[in-house]
mmCIF file of C-alpha atoms and ligand atoms in Angstrom:
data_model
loop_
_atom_site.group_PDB
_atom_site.id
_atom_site.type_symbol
_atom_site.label_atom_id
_atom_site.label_comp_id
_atom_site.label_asym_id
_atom_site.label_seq_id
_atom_site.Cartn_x
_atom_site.Cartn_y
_atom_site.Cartn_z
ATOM 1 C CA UNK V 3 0.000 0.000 0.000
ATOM 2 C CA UNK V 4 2.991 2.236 0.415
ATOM 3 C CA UNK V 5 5.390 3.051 -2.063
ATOM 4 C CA UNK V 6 8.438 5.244 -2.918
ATOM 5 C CA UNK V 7 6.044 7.311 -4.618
ATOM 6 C CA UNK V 8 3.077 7.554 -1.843
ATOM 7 C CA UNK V 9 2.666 11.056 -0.377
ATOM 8 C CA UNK V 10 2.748 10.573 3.791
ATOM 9 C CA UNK V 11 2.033 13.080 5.973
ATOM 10 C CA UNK V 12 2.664 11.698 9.456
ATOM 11 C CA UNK V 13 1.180 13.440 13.049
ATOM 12 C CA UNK V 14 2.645 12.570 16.405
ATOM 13 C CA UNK V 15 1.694 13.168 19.734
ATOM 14 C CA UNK V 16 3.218 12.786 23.177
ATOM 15 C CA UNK V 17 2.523 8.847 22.872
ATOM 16 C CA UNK V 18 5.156 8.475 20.476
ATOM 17 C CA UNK V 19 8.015 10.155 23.243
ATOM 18 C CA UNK V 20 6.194 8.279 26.216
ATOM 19 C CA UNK V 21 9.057 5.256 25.849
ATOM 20 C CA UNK V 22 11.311 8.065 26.119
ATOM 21 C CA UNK V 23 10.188 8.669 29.482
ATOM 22 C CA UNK V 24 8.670 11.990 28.935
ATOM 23 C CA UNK V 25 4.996 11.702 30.422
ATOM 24 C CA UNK V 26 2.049 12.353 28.295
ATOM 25 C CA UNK V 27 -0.426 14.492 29.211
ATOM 26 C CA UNK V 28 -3.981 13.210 29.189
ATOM 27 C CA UNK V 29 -3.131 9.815 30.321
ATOM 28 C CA UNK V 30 -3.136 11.282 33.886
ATOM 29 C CA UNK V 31 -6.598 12.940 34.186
ATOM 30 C CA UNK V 32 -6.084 16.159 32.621
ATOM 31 C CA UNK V 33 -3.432 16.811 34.453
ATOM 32 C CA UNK V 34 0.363 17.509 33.006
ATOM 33 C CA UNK V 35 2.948 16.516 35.418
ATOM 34 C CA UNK V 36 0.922 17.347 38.208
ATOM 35 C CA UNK V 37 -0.552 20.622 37.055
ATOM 36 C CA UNK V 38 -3.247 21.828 35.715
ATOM 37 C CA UNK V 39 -3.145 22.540 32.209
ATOM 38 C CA UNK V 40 -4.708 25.891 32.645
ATOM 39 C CA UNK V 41 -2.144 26.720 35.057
ATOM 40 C CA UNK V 42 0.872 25.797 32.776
ATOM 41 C CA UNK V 43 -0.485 25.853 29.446
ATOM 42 C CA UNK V 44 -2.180 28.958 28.624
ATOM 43 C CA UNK V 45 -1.646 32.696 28.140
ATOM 44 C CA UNK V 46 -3.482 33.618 31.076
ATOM 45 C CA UNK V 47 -1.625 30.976 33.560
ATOM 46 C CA UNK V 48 1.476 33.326 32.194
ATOM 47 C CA UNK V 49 0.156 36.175 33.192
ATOM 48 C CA UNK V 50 -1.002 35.289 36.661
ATOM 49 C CA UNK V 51 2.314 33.365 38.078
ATOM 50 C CA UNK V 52 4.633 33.500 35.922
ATOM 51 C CA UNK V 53 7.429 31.669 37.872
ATOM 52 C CA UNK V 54 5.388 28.939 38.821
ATOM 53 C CA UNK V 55 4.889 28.613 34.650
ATOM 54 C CA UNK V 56 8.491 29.286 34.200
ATOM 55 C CA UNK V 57 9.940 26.766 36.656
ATOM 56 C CA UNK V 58 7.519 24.209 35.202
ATOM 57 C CA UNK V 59 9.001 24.819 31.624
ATOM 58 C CA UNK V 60 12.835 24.967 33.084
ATOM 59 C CA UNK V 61 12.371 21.301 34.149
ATOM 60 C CA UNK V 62 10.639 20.404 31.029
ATOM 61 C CA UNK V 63 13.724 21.340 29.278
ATOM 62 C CA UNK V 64 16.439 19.861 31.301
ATOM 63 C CA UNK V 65 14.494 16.591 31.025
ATOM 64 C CA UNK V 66 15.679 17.091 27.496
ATOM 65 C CA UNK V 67 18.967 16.299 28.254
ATOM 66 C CA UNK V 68 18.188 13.038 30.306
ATOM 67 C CA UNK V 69 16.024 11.370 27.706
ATOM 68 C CA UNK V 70 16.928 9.486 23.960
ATOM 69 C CA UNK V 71 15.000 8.987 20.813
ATOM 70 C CA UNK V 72 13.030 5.651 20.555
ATOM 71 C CA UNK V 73 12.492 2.725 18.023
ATOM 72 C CA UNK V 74 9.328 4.659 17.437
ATOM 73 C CA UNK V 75 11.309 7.461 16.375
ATOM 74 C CA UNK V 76 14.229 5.676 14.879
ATOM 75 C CA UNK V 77 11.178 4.071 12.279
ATOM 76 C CA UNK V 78 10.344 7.212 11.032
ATOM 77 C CA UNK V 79 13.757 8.842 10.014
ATOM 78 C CA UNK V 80 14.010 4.965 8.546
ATOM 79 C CA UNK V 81 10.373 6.131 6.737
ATOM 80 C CA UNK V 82 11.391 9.213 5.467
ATOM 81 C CA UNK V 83 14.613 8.277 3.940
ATOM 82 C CA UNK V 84 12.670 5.514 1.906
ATOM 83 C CA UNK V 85 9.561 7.939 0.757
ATOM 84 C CA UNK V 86 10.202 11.039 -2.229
ATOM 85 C CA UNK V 87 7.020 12.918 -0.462
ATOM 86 C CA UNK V 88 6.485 12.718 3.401
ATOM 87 C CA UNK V 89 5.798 15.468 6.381
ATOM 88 C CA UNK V 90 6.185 14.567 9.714
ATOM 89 C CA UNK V 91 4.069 17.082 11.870
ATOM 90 C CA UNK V 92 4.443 17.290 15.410
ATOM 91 C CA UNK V 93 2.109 18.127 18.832
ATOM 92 C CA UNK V 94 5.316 17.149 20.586
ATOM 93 C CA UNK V 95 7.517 20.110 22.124
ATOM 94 C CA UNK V 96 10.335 17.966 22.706
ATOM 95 C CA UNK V 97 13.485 17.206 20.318
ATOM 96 C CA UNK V 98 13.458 13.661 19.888
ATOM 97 C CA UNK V 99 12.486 13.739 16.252
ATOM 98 C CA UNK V 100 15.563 15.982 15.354
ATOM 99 C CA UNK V 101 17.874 13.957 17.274
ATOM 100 C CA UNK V 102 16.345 10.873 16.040
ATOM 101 C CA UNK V 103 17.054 12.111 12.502
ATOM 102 C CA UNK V 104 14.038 13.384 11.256
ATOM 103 C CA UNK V 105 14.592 15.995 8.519
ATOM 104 C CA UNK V 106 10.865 16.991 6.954
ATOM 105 C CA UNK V 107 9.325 18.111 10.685
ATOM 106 C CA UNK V 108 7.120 20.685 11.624
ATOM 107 C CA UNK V 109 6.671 21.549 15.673
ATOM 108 C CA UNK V 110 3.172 22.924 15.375
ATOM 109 C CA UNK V 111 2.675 23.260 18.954
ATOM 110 C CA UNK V 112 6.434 24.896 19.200
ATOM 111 C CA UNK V 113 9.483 23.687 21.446
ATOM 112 C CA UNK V 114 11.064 23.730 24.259
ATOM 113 C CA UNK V 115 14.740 23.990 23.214
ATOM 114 C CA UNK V 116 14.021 27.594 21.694
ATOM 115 C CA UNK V 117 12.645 30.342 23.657
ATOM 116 C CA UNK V 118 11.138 33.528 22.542
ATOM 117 C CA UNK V 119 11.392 37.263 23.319
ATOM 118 C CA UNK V 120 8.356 38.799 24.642
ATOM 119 C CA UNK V 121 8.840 42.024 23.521
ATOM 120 C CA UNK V 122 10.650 41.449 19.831
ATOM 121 C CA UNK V 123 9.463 38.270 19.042
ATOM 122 C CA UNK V 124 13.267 36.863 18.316
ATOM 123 C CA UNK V 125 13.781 33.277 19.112
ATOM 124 C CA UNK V 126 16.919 31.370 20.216
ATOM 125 C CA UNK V 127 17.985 27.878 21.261
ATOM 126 C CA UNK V 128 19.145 28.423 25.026
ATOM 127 C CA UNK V 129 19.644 24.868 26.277
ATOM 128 C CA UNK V 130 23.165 25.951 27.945
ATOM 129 C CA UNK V 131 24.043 25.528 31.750
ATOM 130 C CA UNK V 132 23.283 29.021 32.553
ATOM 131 C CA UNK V 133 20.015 28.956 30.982
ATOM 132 C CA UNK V 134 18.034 25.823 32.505
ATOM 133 C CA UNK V 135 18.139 27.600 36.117
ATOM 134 C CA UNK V 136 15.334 29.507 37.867
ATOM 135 C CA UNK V 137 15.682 32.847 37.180
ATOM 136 C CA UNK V 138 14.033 34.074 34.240
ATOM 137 C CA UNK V 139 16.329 34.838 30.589
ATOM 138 C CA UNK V 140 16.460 38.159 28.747
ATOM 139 C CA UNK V 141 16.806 38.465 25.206
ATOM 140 C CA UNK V 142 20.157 39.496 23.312
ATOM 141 C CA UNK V 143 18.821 41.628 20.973
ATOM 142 C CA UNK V 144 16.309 43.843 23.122
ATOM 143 C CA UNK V 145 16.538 42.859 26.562
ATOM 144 C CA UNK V 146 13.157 41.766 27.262
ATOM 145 C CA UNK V 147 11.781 38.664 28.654
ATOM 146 C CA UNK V 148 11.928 35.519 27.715
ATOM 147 C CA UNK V 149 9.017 33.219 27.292
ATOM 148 C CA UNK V 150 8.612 29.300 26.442
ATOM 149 C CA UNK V 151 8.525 29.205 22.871
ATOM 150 C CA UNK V 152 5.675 26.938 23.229
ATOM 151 C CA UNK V 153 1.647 27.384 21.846
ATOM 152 C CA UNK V 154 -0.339 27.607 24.598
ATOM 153 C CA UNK V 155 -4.021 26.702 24.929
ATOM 154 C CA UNK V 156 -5.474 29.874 23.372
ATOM 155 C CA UNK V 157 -2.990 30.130 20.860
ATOM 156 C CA UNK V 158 -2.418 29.835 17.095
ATOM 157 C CA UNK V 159 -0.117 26.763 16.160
ATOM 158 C CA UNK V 160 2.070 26.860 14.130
ATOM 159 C CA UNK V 161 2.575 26.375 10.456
ATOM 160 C CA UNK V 162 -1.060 25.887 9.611
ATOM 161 C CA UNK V 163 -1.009 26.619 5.978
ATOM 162 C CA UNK V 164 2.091 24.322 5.107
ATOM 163 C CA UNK V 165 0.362 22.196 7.137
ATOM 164 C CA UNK V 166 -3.146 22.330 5.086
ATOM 165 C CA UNK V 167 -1.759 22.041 2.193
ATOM 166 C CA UNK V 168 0.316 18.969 2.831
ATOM 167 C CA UNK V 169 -3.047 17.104 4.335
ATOM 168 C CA UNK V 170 -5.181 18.403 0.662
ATOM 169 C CA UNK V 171 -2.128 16.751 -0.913
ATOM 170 C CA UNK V 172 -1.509 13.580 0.952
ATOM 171 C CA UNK V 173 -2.474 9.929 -0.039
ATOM 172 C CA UNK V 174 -2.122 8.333 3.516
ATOM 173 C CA UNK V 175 -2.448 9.657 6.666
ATOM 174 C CA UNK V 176 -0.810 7.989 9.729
ATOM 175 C CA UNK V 177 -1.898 9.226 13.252
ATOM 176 C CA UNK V 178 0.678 7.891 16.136
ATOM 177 C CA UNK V 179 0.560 8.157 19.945
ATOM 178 C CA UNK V 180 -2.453 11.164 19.902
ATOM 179 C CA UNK V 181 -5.225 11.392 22.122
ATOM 180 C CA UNK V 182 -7.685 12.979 19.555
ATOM 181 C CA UNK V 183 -8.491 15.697 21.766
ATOM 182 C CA UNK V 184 -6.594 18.758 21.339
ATOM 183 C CA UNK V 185 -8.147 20.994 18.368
ATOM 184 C CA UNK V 186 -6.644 21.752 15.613
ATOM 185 C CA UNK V 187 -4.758 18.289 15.469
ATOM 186 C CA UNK V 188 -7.632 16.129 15.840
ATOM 187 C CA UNK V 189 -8.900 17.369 12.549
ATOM 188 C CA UNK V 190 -6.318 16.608 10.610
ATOM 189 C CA UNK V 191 -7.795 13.205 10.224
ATOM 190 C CA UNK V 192 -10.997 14.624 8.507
ATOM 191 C CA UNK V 193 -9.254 16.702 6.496
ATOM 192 C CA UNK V 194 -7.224 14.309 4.934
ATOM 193 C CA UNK V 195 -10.273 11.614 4.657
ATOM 194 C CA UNK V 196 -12.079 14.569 2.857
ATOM 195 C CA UNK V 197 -9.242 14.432 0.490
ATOM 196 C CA UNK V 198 -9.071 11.195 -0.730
ATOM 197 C CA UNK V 199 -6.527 10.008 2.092
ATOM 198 C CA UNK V 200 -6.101 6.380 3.221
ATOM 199 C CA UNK V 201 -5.892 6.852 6.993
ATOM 200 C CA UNK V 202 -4.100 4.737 9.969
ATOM 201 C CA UNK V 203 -3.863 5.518 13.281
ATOM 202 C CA UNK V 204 -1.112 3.499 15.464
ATOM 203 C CA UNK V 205 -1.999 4.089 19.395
ATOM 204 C CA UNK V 206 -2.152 2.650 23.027
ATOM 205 C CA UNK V 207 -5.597 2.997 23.659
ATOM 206 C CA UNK V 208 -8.257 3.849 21.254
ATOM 207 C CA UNK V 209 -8.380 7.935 20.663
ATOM 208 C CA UNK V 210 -11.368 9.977 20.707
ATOM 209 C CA UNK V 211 -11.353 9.532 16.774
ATOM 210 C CA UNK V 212 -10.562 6.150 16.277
ATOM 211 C CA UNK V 213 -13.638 5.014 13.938
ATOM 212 C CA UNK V 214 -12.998 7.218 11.432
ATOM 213 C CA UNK V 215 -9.103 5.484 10.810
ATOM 214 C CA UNK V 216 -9.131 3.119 8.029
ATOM 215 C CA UNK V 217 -7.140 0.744 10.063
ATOM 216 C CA UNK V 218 -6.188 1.304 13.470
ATOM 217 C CA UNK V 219 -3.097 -1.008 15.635
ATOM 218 C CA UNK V 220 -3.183 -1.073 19.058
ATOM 219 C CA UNK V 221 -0.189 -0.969 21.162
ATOM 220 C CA UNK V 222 3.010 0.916 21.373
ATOM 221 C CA UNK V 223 4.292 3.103 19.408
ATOM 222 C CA UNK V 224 8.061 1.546 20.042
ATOM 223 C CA UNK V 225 7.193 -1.999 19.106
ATOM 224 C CA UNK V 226 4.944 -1.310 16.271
ATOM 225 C CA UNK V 227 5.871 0.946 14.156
ATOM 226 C CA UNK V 228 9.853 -0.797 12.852
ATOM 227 C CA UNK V 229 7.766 -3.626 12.272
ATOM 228 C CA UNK V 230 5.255 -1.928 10.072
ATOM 229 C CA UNK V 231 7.889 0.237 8.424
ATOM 230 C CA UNK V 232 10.101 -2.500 7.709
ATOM 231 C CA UNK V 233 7.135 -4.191 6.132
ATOM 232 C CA UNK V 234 6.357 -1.265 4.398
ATOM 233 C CA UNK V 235 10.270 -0.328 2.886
ATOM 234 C CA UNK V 236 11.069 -3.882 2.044
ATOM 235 C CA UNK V 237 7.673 -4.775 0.160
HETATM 236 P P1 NAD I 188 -2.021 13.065 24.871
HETATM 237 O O1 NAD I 188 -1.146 12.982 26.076
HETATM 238 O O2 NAD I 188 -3.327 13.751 24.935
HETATM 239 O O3 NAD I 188 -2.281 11.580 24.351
HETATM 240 C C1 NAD I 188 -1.228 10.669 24.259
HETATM 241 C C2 NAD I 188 -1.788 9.415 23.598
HETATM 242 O O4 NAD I 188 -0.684 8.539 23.392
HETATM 243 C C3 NAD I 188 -2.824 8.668 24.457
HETATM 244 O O5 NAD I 188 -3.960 8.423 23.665
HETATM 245 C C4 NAD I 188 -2.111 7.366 24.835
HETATM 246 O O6 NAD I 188 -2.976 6.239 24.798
HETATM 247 C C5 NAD I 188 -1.080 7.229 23.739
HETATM 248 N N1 NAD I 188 0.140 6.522 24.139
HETATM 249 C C6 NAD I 188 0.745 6.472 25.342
HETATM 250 N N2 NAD I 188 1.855 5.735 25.285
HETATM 251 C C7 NAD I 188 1.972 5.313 24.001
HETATM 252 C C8 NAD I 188 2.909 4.514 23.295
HETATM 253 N N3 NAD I 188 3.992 3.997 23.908
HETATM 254 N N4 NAD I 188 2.711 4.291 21.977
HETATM 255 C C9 NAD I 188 1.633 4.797 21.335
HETATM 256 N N5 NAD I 188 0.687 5.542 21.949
HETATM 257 C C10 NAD I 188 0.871 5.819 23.260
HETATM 258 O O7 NAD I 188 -1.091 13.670 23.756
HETATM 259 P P2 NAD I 188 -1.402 14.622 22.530
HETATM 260 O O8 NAD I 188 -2.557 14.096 21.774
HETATM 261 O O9 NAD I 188 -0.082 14.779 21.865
HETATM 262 O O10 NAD I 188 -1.816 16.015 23.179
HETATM 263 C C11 NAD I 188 -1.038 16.526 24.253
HETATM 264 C C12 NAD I 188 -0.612 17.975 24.146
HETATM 265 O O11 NAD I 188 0.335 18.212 25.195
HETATM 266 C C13 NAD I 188 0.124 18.288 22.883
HETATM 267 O O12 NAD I 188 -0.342 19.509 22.442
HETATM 268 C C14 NAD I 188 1.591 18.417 23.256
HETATM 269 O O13 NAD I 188 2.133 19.627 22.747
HETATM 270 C C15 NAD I 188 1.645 18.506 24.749
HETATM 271 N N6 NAD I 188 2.612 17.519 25.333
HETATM 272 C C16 NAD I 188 3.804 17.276 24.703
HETATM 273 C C17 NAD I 188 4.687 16.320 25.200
HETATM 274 C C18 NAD I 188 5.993 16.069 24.469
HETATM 275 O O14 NAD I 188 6.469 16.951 23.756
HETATM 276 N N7 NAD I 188 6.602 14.886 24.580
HETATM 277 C C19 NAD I 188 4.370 15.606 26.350
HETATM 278 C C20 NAD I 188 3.133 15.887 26.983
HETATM 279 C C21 NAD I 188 2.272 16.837 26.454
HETATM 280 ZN ZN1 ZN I 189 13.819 40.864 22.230
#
């Protein structure tokens, strides 16, 4: 069913990093690592303690260095370097893609490695010693704060129109280790059924959306998807 030739567009969600080690986030009752997600996640949980959402994003990102890419990952830089026309898009904030060796990747929901400038917008990879600590960062071109470089709840995600475009285009769809309940991503599936798209979802449990996959396999991420690309590359 796949070729050399087949268009892929590929979204992942925290599932696929979860053999990583890095928690998901609706697996624990709304909760993500212990908080709220209104109190980490959203513009307004910035504004009201920003320390608290600081601090939370600090240990995020020196979990970065503690953690490796996973055969779920590894299968997908194997994918891509078989296929002429694929797009890996990402919920995930984390880097495990990239270090995996993923090349065609979008981070629609940002990342943690960058951070952003409040005041000018500029963004910069600050994953030195002196900048996974408590206090917050300023910017090096204007001084101003630095935020997580991340979209909250509220937000616009990133990319959308490359994004679109990619799904119109597409001939399957594969859906790995997402919930099916965070909006815009949970469409994604529609739109590329709308377009013609043969669609497979690869998850733990069954998502939200999981009748409308043309075939679904249930399990982990880790173990099923070398098996399934090896199938797929060698066929
Ligand atoms: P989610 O946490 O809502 O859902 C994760 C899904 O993965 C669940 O349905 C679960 O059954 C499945 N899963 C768990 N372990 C798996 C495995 N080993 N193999 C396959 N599937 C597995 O995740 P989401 O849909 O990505 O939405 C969460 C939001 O929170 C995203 O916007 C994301 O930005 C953010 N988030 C990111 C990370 C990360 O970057 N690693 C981690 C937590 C949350
Ligand atoms: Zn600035």
């Amino acid at each position: 069913m796949i070729s050399k030739e087949t268009n892929v567009v590929i979204l992942t969600g925290a599932g696929i990093s979860a053999e990583s080690g890095i928690r998901t986030f609706r697996a624990s009752d709304g909760l993500w690592e212990n908080h709220r997600v209104e109190e980490v996640a959203t513009p307004e949980g910035w504004a009201a303690n920003p320390e608290l959402v600081w601090n939370f994003y600090q240990q995020r990102r020196r979990q970065l260095l503690e953690v490796e890419p996973n055969s779920g990952h590894h299968a997908l830089v194997e994918l891509e370097s078989y296929l002429e026309h694929f797009l890996l898009v990402t919920q995930n904030v984390d880097d495990l893609h990239e270090r995996a060796g993923s090349n065609n990747l979008i981070h629609m929901h940002g990342e943690l490695a960058p951070l952003r400038c409040e005041e000018c917008g500029h963004v910069e990879i600050m994953m030195d010693e002196n900048h996974l600590g408590e206090n917050f960062l300023t910017c090096n071109q204007c001084e101003g704060r630095m935020r997580p470089h991340i979209v909250w709840f509220g937000e616009m995600p990133m990319h959308m129109p490359e994004i679109e475009k990619a799904l119109a285009e597409c001939e399957v769809f594969i859906a790995i280790g997402t919930s099916g309940h965070v909006y815009p991503a949970a469409n994604f599936l529609h739109i590329a059924r709308r377009h013609g798209a043969h669609t497979i979802g690869i998850n733990l449990d069954p998502p939200e959306n999981v009748y409308f996959f043309d075939e679904f396999f249930q399990g982990k991420a880790g173990e099923i998807l070398p098996h399934i690309v090896e199938k797929w590359t060698t066929e």
